[in-house]
Amino acid sequence: MPYRSEGRVARLISCVEKTGERMPVPISQAWTVASYVLAQKLRGRKQYPLVLMLEPLYRCNLACAGCGKIQYPAHVLKRELSPEECFKAMDECGAPMVSIPGGEPLMHSQIEKIVEGLVARRKYIYLCTNALLLKEKLHLFKPSKYLTFSVHLDGQKEHHDFSVCREGGYELAVEGIKAALARGFRVTTNTTLFDGADPNSVRAFFDEMMELGVEGMMLSPGYNYDKAPDQKHFLGRARTRRLFRAMLSNRKPAWRFNQSMLFLEFLMGKRDFRCTPWGMPTYSIFGWQKPCYLLQDGYADTFDELMATTEWANYGTESGNPQCANCMVHSGYEASGVDYTFSSLKGLLATAKATLFAKNEDEEALLLLTEPVKPVHAYNPLVQIEANPEKLEETRA
Ligand code: SF4
């Protein structure tokens, strides 16, 4: 019955094509990551890095209320990692992807050399920028499948400007995005969501970004940095799930997310993961940070020392560590989603389902969208330093 098998093949091809169209990242990148993770599994390696979080400086041209990175004293803010230090960290760690947050990486005096060296190593780079300098610094870079500008935008204009404490920040970022897209660069957005986020406004923001032509969007709830000036508006776990369920259910087909679909399901409360802080290890001017991007419980000189000397069991929500109680942040849980994908056939099928049937129809979530929201910027002045950072509103919710 040749035509029957031809029909099956056609269905299979159509399915692969559809998956390709909806892949959160280009197929070459997905293939690199998949083969890397499978190689780790075949080696029996349970704790492996997926994305190096490389912080070459803490200096920034913004002072966002929810950020704990730019509160360091001036002598720390002046320091930078050299390109050679960045390459040594990358080679030690061996992850296939590198995210360069900061600080503002475009303020680094040798950022183009760092990017060039990482591209030469065939690492997929997400250069996280507020894009205020993007337009004027684009000439320093060459478009490459390995380089993505991941532009920090926390929502629609009013919300973003409030979040980054800078009037006009949204327009400058959008100008930077347009300029980068026009020159053929890969561009994504990264959005951190805090308490008071209006799910309808965030959904409208998704429309705006897709119309702008970005490749995909990345989302994460904020983390309660004890150095952040605004301690009032971090989300507890139950409220994180509620917000992400409202935003990400009944999804529009045009929306593309440049991240693990299972991590998004985790944020929506549809599945649970344990934190895998070694999945996104952080290297900065202080060394390898224990245990994760968010906490600073000491530093190691080498990646091997970080892996060998960190008491991993003391971290993650299940550990009972109060610093981890409300955390659902991508740097702890996105690698968990990717690891689950490649741990079993069930994981692969779950990912294929989450990619192909991403609409997530949910009547109750539609009702959540009708609830009144008082956006935080509607009644709150910028940047308050007063709340007790020890206080956790919800623990292990
Ligand atoms: S739960 Fe969050 S804060 Fe705790 S180790 Fe994991 S990523 Fe870090």
Short mmCIF file of C-alpha atoms and ligand atoms in Angstrom, two decimals:
data_model
loop_
_atom_site.label_atom_id
_atom_site.label_comp_id
_atom_site.label_asym_id
_atom_site.label_seq_id
_atom_site.Cartn_x
_atom_site.Cartn_y
_atom_site.Cartn_z
CA MET A 1 0.00 0.00 0.00
CA PRO A 2 2.55 2.59 -1.11
CA TYR A 3 0.19 5.57 -1.03
CA ARG A 4 -0.67 4.85 2.59
CA SER A 5 2.94 5.02 3.67
CA GLU A 6 3.35 8.08 1.42
CA GLY A 7 0.51 9.64 3.38
CA ARG A 8 2.25 8.84 6.64
CA VAL A 9 5.50 10.31 5.34
CA ALA A 10 3.66 13.43 4.16
CA ARG A 11 2.05 13.78 7.58
CA LEU A 12 5.44 13.31 9.25
CA ILE A 13 7.07 15.92 6.97
CA SER A 14 4.23 18.35 7.63
CA CYS A 15 4.60 17.76 11.37
CA VAL A 16 8.38 18.38 11.20
CA GLU A 17 7.77 21.51 9.11
CA LYS A 18 5.20 22.77 11.60
CA THR A 19 7.57 22.05 14.48
CA GLY A 20 10.31 23.90 12.60
CA GLU A 21 8.03 26.91 12.08
CA ARG A 22 7.20 27.01 15.74
CA MET A 23 10.62 26.13 17.12
CA PRO A 24 11.54 28.59 19.84
CA VAL A 25 15.04 28.91 18.29
CA PRO A 26 16.43 28.27 14.77
CA ILE A 27 16.92 24.59 13.94
CA SER A 28 20.75 24.82 13.82
CA GLN A 29 20.81 26.15 17.39
CA ALA A 30 18.24 23.61 18.58
CA TRP A 31 20.34 20.85 17.01
CA THR A 32 23.56 22.08 18.69
CA VAL A 33 21.84 22.20 22.08
CA ALA A 34 20.10 18.84 21.61
CA SER A 35 23.32 17.05 20.61
CA TYR A 36 25.20 18.65 23.51
CA VAL A 37 22.57 17.61 26.09
CA LEU A 38 22.34 14.09 24.64
CA ALA A 39 26.16 13.79 24.80
CA GLN A 40 26.04 14.74 28.50
CA LYS A 41 23.35 12.11 29.08
CA LEU A 42 25.35 9.43 27.26
CA ARG A 43 28.34 10.28 29.46
CA GLY A 44 26.11 9.86 32.51
CA ARG A 45 26.77 13.46 33.57
CA LYS A 46 23.89 14.58 35.81
CA GLN A 47 25.05 18.13 36.52
CA TYR A 48 26.14 19.95 33.40
CA PRO A 49 26.10 23.61 32.31
CA LEU A 50 23.76 24.68 29.53
CA VAL A 51 24.25 28.45 29.40
CA LEU A 52 27.22 30.37 30.78
CA MET A 53 26.02 33.58 32.44
CA LEU A 54 28.99 35.82 31.70
CA GLU A 55 28.98 39.15 33.50
CA PRO A 56 31.95 41.12 32.14
CA LEU A 57 31.03 44.25 34.14
CA TYR A 58 28.43 45.56 36.58
CA ARG A 59 28.42 49.12 35.24
CA CYS A 60 25.17 50.25 33.65
CA ASN A 61 23.56 53.33 32.12
CA LEU A 62 20.28 52.60 33.93
CA ALA A 63 19.46 52.09 37.60
CA CYS A 64 16.40 49.82 37.50
CA ALA A 65 14.38 49.46 40.69
CA GLY A 66 14.32 45.64 40.48
CA CYS A 67 18.04 45.15 39.75
CA GLY A 68 20.63 44.18 42.34
CA LYS A 69 23.66 44.47 40.08
CA ILE A 70 24.37 48.17 39.89
CA GLN A 71 24.30 48.82 43.62
CA TYR A 72 28.00 48.03 44.00
CA PRO A 73 30.52 50.71 45.05
CA ALA A 74 32.27 52.74 42.36
CA HIS A 75 35.56 50.80 42.45
CA VAL A 76 33.65 47.58 41.63
CA LEU A 77 31.57 49.25 38.93
CA LYS A 78 34.78 50.38 37.21
CA ARG A 79 36.13 46.84 36.85
CA GLU A 80 35.80 44.74 33.68
CA LEU A 81 36.66 41.17 32.71
CA SER A 82 39.21 41.08 29.90
CA PRO A 83 38.35 39.17 26.71
CA GLU A 84 40.93 36.52 27.70
CA GLU A 85 39.23 36.02 31.10
CA CYS A 86 35.90 35.62 29.31
CA PHE A 87 37.32 33.02 26.89
CA LYS A 88 38.99 31.09 29.72
CA ALA A 89 35.65 30.90 31.57
CA MET A 90 33.88 29.80 28.38
CA ASP A 91 36.47 27.10 27.67
CA GLU A 92 36.41 25.83 31.27
CA CYS A 93 32.64 25.58 31.30
CA GLY A 94 32.06 24.20 27.79
CA ALA A 95 28.35 25.14 27.57
CA PRO A 96 26.96 25.60 24.04
CA MET A 97 25.33 28.95 24.85
CA VAL A 98 26.41 32.09 26.65
CA SER A 99 24.28 34.89 27.96
CA ILE A 100 26.04 38.22 28.55
CA PRO A 101 24.07 40.27 31.03
CA GLY A 102 25.68 42.77 33.38
CA GLY A 103 25.63 45.68 33.90
CA GLU A 104 25.21 46.90 30.37
CA PRO A 105 27.53 44.87 28.11
CA LEU A 106 27.59 47.57 25.42
CA MET A 107 29.42 49.79 27.94
CA HIS A 108 32.30 47.28 28.13
CA SER A 109 35.39 48.76 26.49
CA GLN A 110 36.14 45.55 24.53
CA ILE A 111 32.71 44.00 24.05
CA GLU A 112 33.25 43.52 20.30
CA LYS A 113 36.42 41.46 20.98
CA ILE A 114 34.55 39.31 23.52
CA VAL A 115 31.75 38.67 21.01
CA GLU A 116 34.19 37.96 18.18
CA GLY A 117 36.07 35.39 20.30
CA LEU A 118 32.89 33.65 21.39
CA VAL A 119 31.56 33.52 17.83
CA ALA A 120 34.90 31.99 16.77
CA ARG A 121 34.24 29.31 19.41
CA ARG A 122 30.79 28.73 17.83
CA LYS A 123 28.94 29.63 20.98
CA TYR A 124 25.37 30.90 20.70
CA ILE A 125 25.53 34.33 22.35
CA TYR A 126 22.65 36.26 23.88
CA LEU A 127 23.99 39.75 24.45
CA CYS A 128 21.49 41.21 26.94
CA THR A 129 21.19 44.94 26.49
CA ASN A 130 18.85 47.75 27.42
CA ALA A 131 19.56 48.90 23.84
CA LEU A 132 20.13 52.55 24.78
CA LEU A 133 23.50 52.31 23.01
CA LEU A 134 22.58 49.65 20.47
CA LYS A 135 22.08 51.87 17.44
CA GLU A 136 25.39 53.69 17.87
CA LYS A 137 27.39 50.51 18.62
CA LEU A 138 25.97 48.21 15.93
CA HIS A 139 28.89 48.92 13.59
CA LEU A 140 31.16 47.08 16.05
CA PHE A 141 29.46 43.73 15.30
CA LYS A 142 28.85 41.47 12.32
CA PRO A 143 25.52 39.66 11.88
CA SER A 144 25.92 35.96 12.68
CA LYS A 145 23.68 33.05 13.53
CA TYR A 146 25.70 32.84 16.76
CA LEU A 147 24.92 36.39 17.91
CA THR A 148 21.55 37.56 19.23
CA PHE A 149 20.84 40.91 20.80
CA SER A 150 18.46 40.15 23.64
CA VAL A 151 16.83 43.50 24.36
CA HIS A 152 15.55 44.17 27.84
CA LEU A 153 11.97 45.44 27.58
CA ASP A 154 9.68 44.94 30.56
CA GLY A 155 6.39 45.65 28.78
CA GLN A 156 4.56 48.42 27.00
CA LYS A 157 5.99 51.93 27.02
CA GLU A 158 4.57 53.21 30.29
CA HIS A 159 5.37 50.03 32.19
CA HIS A 160 8.88 49.63 30.76
CA ASP A 161 9.86 53.24 31.45
CA PHE A 162 8.63 52.85 35.02
CA SER A 163 10.44 49.56 35.44
CA VAL A 164 13.79 50.90 34.25
CA CYS A 165 13.23 54.30 35.91
CA ARG A 166 13.91 56.11 32.64
CA GLU A 167 11.45 58.20 30.63
CA GLY A 168 11.91 57.47 26.90
CA GLY A 169 13.74 54.15 27.54
CA TYR A 170 11.13 52.20 25.55
CA GLU A 171 11.42 54.36 22.43
CA LEU A 172 15.22 54.19 22.47
CA ALA A 173 15.11 50.41 22.82
CA VAL A 174 12.62 50.09 19.95
CA GLU A 175 14.85 52.30 17.76
CA GLY A 176 17.78 50.02 18.59
CA ILE A 177 15.75 46.92 17.74
CA LYS A 178 14.68 48.36 14.38
CA ALA A 179 18.27 49.31 13.51
CA ALA A 180 19.60 45.86 14.45
CA LEU A 181 16.88 44.06 12.48
CA ALA A 182 17.50 46.29 9.45
CA ARG A 183 21.17 45.24 9.49
CA GLY A 184 20.32 41.54 9.63
CA PHE A 185 21.02 40.78 13.29
CA ARG A 186 19.08 38.25 15.33
CA VAL A 187 17.03 40.12 17.95
CA THR A 188 14.94 38.83 20.83
CA THR A 189 13.45 40.56 23.83
CA ASN A 190 13.84 39.65 27.48
CA THR A 191 11.14 40.67 29.92
CA THR A 192 11.15 40.48 33.70
CA LEU A 193 7.76 40.61 35.35
CA PHE A 194 7.04 41.91 38.83
CA ASP A 195 3.97 42.15 41.01
CA GLY A 196 1.45 44.59 39.55
CA ALA A 197 2.12 43.51 35.93
CA ASP A 198 -1.10 43.79 33.92
CA PRO A 199 -1.53 40.55 31.92
CA ASN A 200 -3.62 42.30 29.25
CA SER A 201 -0.94 44.94 28.78
CA VAL A 202 1.75 42.24 28.57
CA ARG A 203 -0.30 40.41 25.93
CA ALA A 204 -0.55 43.66 23.96
CA PHE A 205 3.23 44.02 24.38
CA PHE A 206 3.68 40.54 22.81
CA ASP A 207 1.68 41.78 19.79
CA GLU A 208 3.87 44.89 19.54
CA MET A 209 7.09 42.88 19.62
CA MET A 210 5.90 40.41 17.01
CA GLU A 211 4.83 43.29 14.74
CA LEU A 212 8.26 44.81 15.23
CA GLY A 213 9.75 41.59 13.82
CA VAL A 214 11.80 40.20 16.72
CA GLU A 215 12.68 36.51 16.46
CA GLY A 216 11.16 35.61 19.81
CA MET A 217 10.55 36.74 23.37
CA MET A 218 11.97 35.54 26.69
CA LEU A 219 10.13 35.88 29.99
CA SER A 220 10.99 35.45 33.62
CA PRO A 221 9.54 36.52 36.95
CA GLY A 222 11.81 38.86 38.90
CA TYR A 223 13.94 37.65 41.79
CA ASN A 224 14.04 39.32 45.19
CA TYR A 225 17.65 40.62 45.17
CA ASP A 226 18.41 42.02 48.58
CA LYS A 227 20.44 44.73 46.83
CA ALA A 228 17.49 45.87 44.68
CA PRO A 229 16.11 49.28 45.65
CA ASP A 230 12.46 48.25 45.23
CA GLN A 231 11.77 45.35 47.62
CA LYS A 232 7.98 45.62 47.45
CA HIS A 233 7.07 44.19 44.10
CA PHE A 234 8.61 40.74 43.79
CA LEU A 235 6.22 37.91 43.01
CA GLY A 236 5.58 34.93 45.29
CA ARG A 237 5.22 31.52 43.61
CA ALA A 238 1.40 31.37 43.67
CA ARG A 239 1.09 34.85 42.20
CA THR A 240 3.73 34.06 39.58
CA ARG A 241 1.70 31.06 38.39
CA ARG A 242 -1.50 33.08 38.31
CA LEU A 243 0.08 35.90 36.30
CA PHE A 244 1.75 33.59 33.77
CA ARG A 245 -1.40 31.49 33.40
CA ALA A 246 -3.39 34.64 32.61
CA MET A 247 -0.76 35.89 30.14
CA LEU A 248 0.21 32.68 28.37
CA SER A 249 -3.06 30.75 28.14
CA ASN A 250 -5.20 31.26 25.02
CA ARG A 251 -2.04 32.26 23.18
CA LYS A 252 -2.09 33.98 19.80
CA PRO A 253 -0.48 31.90 17.02
CA ALA A 254 1.82 34.79 16.09
CA TRP A 255 3.57 34.90 19.46
CA ARG A 256 7.00 33.26 19.53
CA PHE A 257 8.96 32.55 22.67
CA ASN A 258 12.70 32.02 22.44
CA GLN A 259 12.95 29.68 25.41
CA SER A 260 12.00 26.25 26.73
CA MET A 261 8.28 25.61 26.27
CA LEU A 262 8.34 23.41 29.38
CA PHE A 263 9.77 26.28 31.42
CA LEU A 264 6.79 28.37 30.33
CA GLU A 265 4.47 25.55 31.45
CA PHE A 266 6.31 25.56 34.79
CA LEU A 267 5.66 29.29 35.17
CA MET A 268 1.97 28.70 34.36
CA GLY A 269 1.72 26.07 37.11
CA LYS A 270 1.20 23.20 34.63
CA ARG A 271 4.27 21.25 35.75
CA ASP A 272 6.85 21.31 38.50
CA PHE A 273 10.65 21.26 38.29
CA ARG A 274 13.48 21.27 40.78
CA CYS A 275 16.05 24.00 40.47
CA THR A 276 19.22 23.08 38.54
CA PRO A 277 21.46 26.04 39.42
CA TRP A 278 24.50 24.44 37.75
CA GLY A 279 22.59 24.66 34.43
CA MET A 280 23.36 28.39 34.13
CA PRO A 281 26.60 29.01 36.05
CA THR A 282 27.72 32.60 36.51
CA TYR A 283 31.19 34.00 35.96
CA SER A 284 31.89 37.63 36.84
CA ILE A 285 34.69 39.94 37.97
CA PHE A 286 34.55 38.10 41.33
CA GLY A 287 34.98 34.59 39.83
CA TRP A 288 32.53 31.64 39.63
CA GLN A 289 29.53 32.58 41.74
CA LYS A 290 28.02 30.05 44.18
CA PRO A 291 25.44 28.67 43.64
CA CYS A 292 23.66 30.64 40.90
CA TYR A 293 23.17 33.91 39.08
CA LEU A 294 20.98 35.25 41.89
CA LEU A 295 22.71 34.32 45.14
CA GLN A 296 26.24 35.09 46.24
CA ASP A 297 27.28 32.45 48.76
CA GLY A 298 30.94 32.69 47.88
CA TYR A 299 33.09 32.31 44.76
CA ALA A 300 35.29 29.65 43.18
CA ASP A 301 38.42 30.22 41.11
CA THR A 302 37.60 27.59 38.49
CA PHE A 303 34.49 25.98 37.06
CA ASP A 304 35.57 22.57 38.37
CA GLU A 305 35.98 24.04 41.85
CA LEU A 306 32.49 25.58 41.62
CA MET A 307 30.98 22.21 40.73
CA ALA A 308 32.95 20.30 43.36
CA THR A 309 32.65 22.65 46.32
CA THR A 310 29.10 24.03 46.09
CA GLU A 311 26.64 22.37 48.48
CA TRP A 312 23.96 22.01 45.80
CA ALA A 313 21.54 20.24 48.17
CA ASN A 314 21.23 23.48 50.14
CA TYR A 315 19.54 25.25 47.23
CA GLY A 316 16.25 25.12 45.34
CA THR A 317 12.76 25.55 46.72
CA GLU A 318 12.62 22.00 48.12
CA SER A 319 15.76 22.60 50.18
CA GLY A 320 13.87 24.89 52.56
CA ASN A 321 16.48 27.61 51.98
CA PRO A 322 14.50 30.85 52.51
CA GLN A 323 16.54 32.56 49.78
CA CYS A 324 15.07 30.07 47.30
CA ALA A 325 11.51 29.97 48.66
CA ASN A 326 9.84 32.22 46.09
CA CYS A 327 12.21 31.67 43.17
CA MET A 328 10.95 30.52 39.76
CA VAL A 329 13.57 32.40 37.80
CA HIS A 330 14.86 31.22 34.40
CA SER A 331 18.45 30.91 35.62
CA GLY A 332 17.36 28.19 38.07
CA TYR A 333 14.55 26.46 36.21
CA GLU A 334 14.90 26.87 32.46
CA ALA A 335 17.76 24.38 32.29
CA SER A 336 15.54 22.00 34.31
CA GLY A 337 12.96 22.17 31.49
CA VAL A 338 15.61 21.49 28.82
CA ASP A 339 17.05 18.60 30.83
CA TYR A 340 13.57 17.08 31.25
CA THR A 341 13.04 17.29 27.47
CA PHE A 342 16.01 15.01 26.85
CA SER A 343 15.61 12.72 29.86
CA SER A 344 12.97 10.43 28.37
CA LEU A 345 10.56 9.90 25.50
CA LYS A 346 7.91 11.43 27.77
CA GLY A 347 9.96 14.61 27.98
CA LEU A 348 10.42 14.79 24.21
CA LEU A 349 6.71 14.24 23.61
CA ALA A 350 5.80 16.86 26.23
CA THR A 351 8.05 19.38 24.46
CA ALA A 352 6.69 18.51 21.01
CA LYS A 353 3.13 18.89 22.36
CA ALA A 354 3.94 22.21 24.08
CA THR A 355 5.49 23.48 20.83
CA LEU A 356 2.85 22.26 18.38
CA PHE A 357 -0.22 22.94 20.53
CA ALA A 358 0.98 26.11 22.18
CA LYS A 359 -2.43 27.78 22.29
CA ASN A 360 -3.20 26.47 25.80
CA GLU A 361 -6.96 27.06 25.70
CA ASP A 362 -8.17 27.78 29.21
CA GLU A 363 -11.59 29.31 29.99
CA GLU A 364 -10.67 30.13 33.58
CA ALA A 365 -7.58 31.99 32.45
CA LEU A 366 -9.82 34.17 30.27
CA LEU A 367 -11.67 35.17 33.45
CA LEU A 368 -8.35 36.13 35.06
CA LEU A 369 -7.94 38.65 32.24
CA THR A 370 -11.15 40.40 33.26
CA GLU A 371 -10.01 41.02 36.83
CA PRO A 372 -9.16 44.64 37.61
CA VAL A 373 -5.44 45.38 37.84
CA LYS A 374 -3.90 48.45 39.29
CA PRO A 375 -0.57 48.71 37.48
CA VAL A 376 2.22 49.46 39.87
CA HIS A 377 3.17 52.63 37.97
CA ALA A 378 -0.36 54.02 38.41
CA TYR A 379 0.01 54.67 42.12
CA ASN A 380 3.60 54.18 43.15
CA PRO A 381 6.55 56.54 43.04
CA LEU A 382 9.83 55.24 41.63
CA VAL A 383 12.41 53.37 43.73
CA GLN A 384 11.66 52.93 47.42
CA ILE A 385 14.28 51.50 49.81
CA GLU A 386 12.59 50.55 53.02
CA ALA A 387 11.03 47.08 53.14
CA ASN A 388 12.60 44.25 55.11
CA PRO A 389 14.17 41.97 52.51
CA GLU A 390 13.97 38.99 54.89
CA LYS A 391 10.19 39.01 54.75
CA LEU A 392 8.72 36.47 52.35
CA GLU A 393 5.09 36.82 51.50
CA GLU A 394 4.61 33.27 50.36
CA THR A 395 6.84 30.38 51.17
CA ARG A 396 6.89 27.25 49.03
CA ALA A 397 3.41 28.12 47.76
S1 SF4 B 1 15.95 28.44 43.60
FE1 SF4 B 1 16.57 30.38 42.60
S2 SF4 B 1 17.83 31.42 44.13
FE2 SF4 B 1 17.73 29.26 44.74
S3 SF4 B 1 19.52 28.27 43.81
FE3 SF4 B 1 17.81 28.03 42.39
S4 SF4 B 1 18.02 29.80 41.00
FE4 SF4 B 1 19.25 30.26 42.80
#
